[in-house]
Short mmCIF file of C-alpha atoms in Angstrom, two decimals:
data_model
loop_
_atom_site.label_atom_id
_atom_site.label_comp_id
_atom_site.label_asym_id
_atom_site.label_seq_id
_atom_site.Cartn_x
_atom_site.Cartn_y
_atom_site.Cartn_z
CA MET A 269 153.53 144.81 91.73
CA LEU A 270 154.60 146.08 88.32
CA LEU A 271 151.62 148.42 87.96
CA LYS A 272 152.89 150.78 90.65
CA HIS A 273 156.05 151.35 88.59
CA LEU A 274 154.23 152.39 85.39
CA THR A 275 155.60 155.57 83.85
CA PRO A 276 153.79 158.34 81.93
CA ILE A 277 155.40 157.02 78.75
CA ILE A 278 153.94 153.54 79.25
CA ASP A 279 150.54 155.06 80.07
CA ALA A 280 150.63 157.00 76.79
CA GLU A 281 151.68 153.88 74.87
CA LEU A 282 148.86 151.79 76.33
CA ILE A 283 146.31 154.48 75.48
CA CYS A 284 147.70 154.73 71.94
CA LEU A 285 147.48 150.94 71.60
CA GLY A 286 143.84 151.02 72.70
CA VAL A 287 143.01 153.78 70.21
CA ALA A 288 144.82 151.86 67.44
CA ILE A 289 142.81 148.70 68.14
CA VAL A 290 139.49 150.57 68.13
CA CYS A 291 140.26 152.67 65.05
CA LEU A 292 142.41 150.45 62.84
CA PHE A 293 141.32 146.87 63.51
CA LYS A 294 138.96 146.82 60.50
CA ASN A 295 140.90 149.28 58.34
CA LYS A 296 141.41 148.12 54.76
CA SER A 297 145.06 149.18 54.70
CA LYS A 298 147.44 146.50 55.96
CA VAL A 299 150.08 149.15 56.60
CA TRP A 300 147.83 151.14 58.92
CA ARG A 301 146.65 147.94 60.63
CA SER A 302 150.29 147.03 61.23
CA MET A 303 150.45 149.93 63.67
CA ILE A 304 148.37 147.83 66.08
CA LEU A 305 151.07 145.17 66.09
CA PHE A 306 153.82 147.78 66.42
CA MET A 307 152.15 149.44 69.38
CA LEU A 308 151.58 146.03 70.99
CA ILE A 309 155.28 145.19 70.60
CA THR A 310 156.18 148.63 71.96
CA CYS A 311 154.01 148.20 75.05
CA LEU A 312 155.29 144.67 75.73
CA THR A 313 158.87 145.88 75.36
CA GLU A 314 158.37 148.79 77.75
CA LEU A 315 156.63 146.59 80.32
CA GLY A 316 159.30 143.92 79.96
CA GLY A 317 162.09 146.48 80.26
CA LEU A 318 160.43 147.97 83.33
CA TYR A 319 160.11 144.53 84.95
CA ILE A 320 163.73 143.63 84.24
CA ARG A 321 165.05 146.94 85.59
CA ARG A 322 162.74 147.60 88.55
CA VAL A 323 161.82 144.10 89.73
CA LEU A 324 164.75 141.92 88.67
CA ASN A 325 167.22 144.83 89.04
CA GLN A 326 169.10 143.82 85.89
CA GLY A 327 170.20 145.60 82.74
CA ASN A 328 167.64 145.72 79.92
CA ASP A 329 169.66 147.12 77.01
CA TRP A 330 169.48 143.75 75.22
CA LEU A 331 165.67 143.94 75.13
CA TYR A 332 165.65 147.42 73.61
CA ASN A 333 168.31 146.35 71.10
CA ILE A 334 165.89 143.71 69.86
CA TYR A 335 163.07 146.25 69.85
CA THR A 336 165.16 148.57 67.66
CA ILE A 337 164.67 146.14 64.78
CA PHE A 338 160.87 146.55 65.04
CA GLU A 339 161.18 150.31 65.58
CA LEU A 340 163.16 150.53 62.36
CA GLY A 341 160.87 148.25 60.37
CA PHE A 342 157.31 149.36 61.13
CA PRO A 343 157.74 153.16 60.83
CA SER A 344 159.86 152.64 57.69
CA LEU A 345 156.96 150.67 56.22
CA MET A 346 154.55 153.47 57.11
CA PHE A 347 156.81 156.15 55.64
CA ALA A 348 157.15 154.10 52.44
CA HIS A 349 153.36 153.86 52.25
CA LEU A 350 152.77 157.58 52.85
CA LEU A 351 155.55 158.83 50.58
CA GLY A 352 154.59 156.32 47.91
CA LYS A 353 151.42 158.30 47.26
CA TYR A 354 153.55 161.09 45.78
CA ARG A 355 156.73 159.47 44.46
CA ASN A 356 158.75 156.26 44.30
CA SER A 357 159.96 156.09 47.88
CA LYS A 358 161.75 152.73 47.71
CA PRO A 359 165.27 154.09 46.96
CA LEU A 360 165.10 156.54 49.88
CA ILE A 361 163.62 154.06 52.37
CA LEU A 362 165.87 151.16 51.35
CA THR A 363 168.96 153.37 51.61
CA GLY A 364 167.98 154.40 55.13
CA LEU A 365 167.33 150.78 56.08
CA ALA A 366 170.64 149.60 54.64
CA VAL A 367 172.72 152.27 56.41
CA THR A 368 170.98 151.78 59.75
CA ILE A 369 171.18 147.97 59.63
CA PHE A 370 174.88 148.15 58.68
CA ILE A 371 175.65 150.37 61.68
CA TYR A 372 173.44 148.20 63.90
CA ILE A 373 175.44 145.10 62.94
CA ILE A 374 178.77 146.90 63.48
CA GLU A 375 177.69 148.01 66.95
CA LEU A 376 176.34 144.55 67.68
CA LEU A 377 179.67 142.98 66.81
CA GLY A 378 181.54 145.56 68.88
CA TYR A 379 179.36 145.67 72.01
CA HIS A 380 177.37 142.42 71.72
CA ILE A 381 173.64 142.31 72.40
CA LEU A 382 174.07 143.63 75.95
CA GLY A 383 175.45 147.01 74.84
CA ALA A 384 173.26 149.93 73.81
CA GLN A 385 173.00 150.58 70.07
CA ASP A 386 173.22 154.36 70.42
CA LEU A 387 174.69 155.19 67.00
CA ALA A 388 172.24 152.98 65.11
CA ILE A 389 169.31 154.57 66.94
CA SER A 390 170.64 158.05 66.17
CA VAL A 391 171.03 157.23 62.47
CA MET A 392 167.55 155.73 62.39
CA SER A 393 166.15 158.87 63.99
CA VAL A 394 167.88 161.09 61.44
CA CYS A 395 166.43 158.97 58.63
CA PHE A 396 162.92 159.34 60.02
CA VAL A 397 163.39 163.10 60.30
CA VAL A 398 164.49 163.22 56.66
CA TYR A 399 161.48 161.14 55.59
CA SER A 400 159.18 163.49 57.50
CA LEU A 401 160.65 166.59 55.87
CA VAL A 402 160.39 164.96 52.43
CA TYR A 403 156.72 164.23 53.14
CA TYR A 404 156.08 167.86 54.09
CA TYR A 405 157.80 169.02 50.91
CA LEU A 406 155.71 166.67 48.77
CA ILE A 407 152.36 167.72 50.23
CA ILE A 408 153.33 171.39 49.77
CA LYS A 409 154.18 170.74 46.12
CA ASP A 410 151.05 168.64 45.53
CA GLU A 411 148.15 170.57 44.02
CA THR A 412 145.51 168.39 45.69
CA TYR A 413 143.76 170.14 48.58
CA ILE A 414 144.27 168.43 51.95
CA ASN A 415 142.54 169.50 55.13
CA LEU A 416 145.52 168.96 57.41
CA LYS A 417 143.37 169.21 60.52
CA PHE A 418 141.75 165.91 59.57
CA SER A 419 144.63 164.25 57.71
CA ALA A 420 145.68 160.96 59.34
CA ALA A 421 148.94 160.85 57.39
CA PHE A 422 149.90 164.41 58.36
CA TRP A 423 149.39 163.82 62.06
CA TRP A 424 151.22 160.51 62.02
CA VAL A 425 154.23 162.10 60.31
CA SER A 426 154.07 165.11 62.64
CA GLY A 427 154.19 162.84 65.68
CA ALA A 428 157.18 160.98 64.29
CA LEU A 429 158.97 164.25 63.44
CA PHE A 430 158.39 165.75 66.91
CA TYR A 431 159.74 162.67 68.63
CA TYR A 432 162.69 161.68 66.45
CA PHE A 433 163.96 165.21 65.87
CA GLY A 434 163.54 166.11 69.53
CA SER A 435 165.06 162.91 70.86
CA THR A 436 168.05 163.24 68.53
CA ALA A 437 168.73 166.76 69.78
CA ASN A 438 168.15 165.62 73.35
CA ASN A 439 170.59 162.73 73.10
CA LEU A 440 173.30 164.63 71.23
CA PHE A 441 173.35 168.00 72.93
CA PHE A 442 171.81 168.20 76.37
CA LYS A 443 174.29 165.98 78.19
CA ILE A 444 177.08 168.02 76.62
CA ILE A 445 175.63 171.42 77.53
CA PHE A 446 174.89 170.64 81.19
CA GLU A 447 177.69 169.73 83.56
CA GLN A 448 177.59 166.16 84.75
CA ASN A 449 178.53 167.01 88.32
CA GLN A 450 175.25 168.82 88.98
CA VAL A 451 173.44 166.35 91.21
CA THR A 452 169.94 166.52 92.63
CA LYS A 453 168.94 165.45 96.10
CA GLY A 454 168.10 162.01 94.82
CA GLY A 455 171.61 161.47 93.49
CA VAL A 456 170.64 161.97 89.84
CA SER A 457 172.55 164.45 87.67
CA ALA A 458 170.62 167.52 86.57
CA ALA A 459 171.44 166.69 82.95
CA SER A 460 170.00 163.18 83.24
CA LEU A 461 166.86 164.44 84.97
CA LEU A 462 166.29 167.09 82.32
CA SER A 463 166.95 164.59 79.54
CA TYR A 464 164.41 162.17 81.04
CA ASN A 465 161.73 164.85 81.36
CA ILE A 466 162.26 165.98 77.76
CA SER A 467 162.14 162.37 76.54
CA THR A 468 158.89 161.82 78.45
CA ALA A 469 157.32 164.93 76.91
CA LEU A 470 158.43 163.92 73.40
CA ASN A 471 157.04 160.41 73.78
CA ILE A 472 153.69 161.69 75.02
CA MET A 473 153.54 164.23 72.18
CA MET A 474 154.17 161.53 69.58
CA TYR A 475 151.56 159.15 70.98
CA VAL A 476 148.98 161.93 71.21
CA CYS A 477 149.59 162.78 67.54
CA TRP A 478 149.47 159.10 66.54
CA SER A 479 146.28 158.49 68.49
CA TYR A 480 144.65 161.46 66.76
CA SER A 481 145.89 160.19 63.39
CA PHE A 482 144.21 156.83 64.07
CA ILE A 483 141.00 158.64 64.96
CA CYS A 484 141.26 160.64 61.73
CA LYS A 485 141.86 157.46 59.77
CA LYS A 486 138.66 155.86 61.05
CA TRP A 487 136.19 158.73 61.27
CA LEU A 488 137.53 161.94 59.73
CA THR A 489 139.50 161.03 56.62
CA LYS A 490 137.58 161.09 53.34
#
């Protein structure tokens, strides 16, 4: 019953999970292997959220609020690992974690677990964008030659940058630019429909980049 409600985003996540299992299960790096667990949690959250919304017809913000903790933790760990190759990344990562967790707790106290943690997610996204740009700066400054076409780290960071930068812009600007009274035949505002389509494209782009990075990590990275 749930399978007929699967979305393109969930399809992309399940494929990315499968690629992660095949490519990273025996990887020596615990950080890279942790992406299997993160993708598993992501898929379970999406499937659970879909079941709660479509089958039980209930709100699922509380589930995604819990997931935000994992979304903050696992990518932060990966960024710390990738940036740590070039510099001491702990001050930058820990600052981002502290600010995001502080805002998360403030929103949690204000809206309880049932309310969406929009500000915390936006701050987290901005932090990930900053980490990505710092990574690009460091590999440009580094004198070691890197074939970016086969670099697992580069494609993982690129996927994260595409998604978190794009989703931040999508969330902050598109619903302001488009008038909310523009309604489609299905009763959905034009702004919401456009925002959903952009979010879908960004998610798919990130998971394609991540899947390729896992492939690079197993077979193409020397």
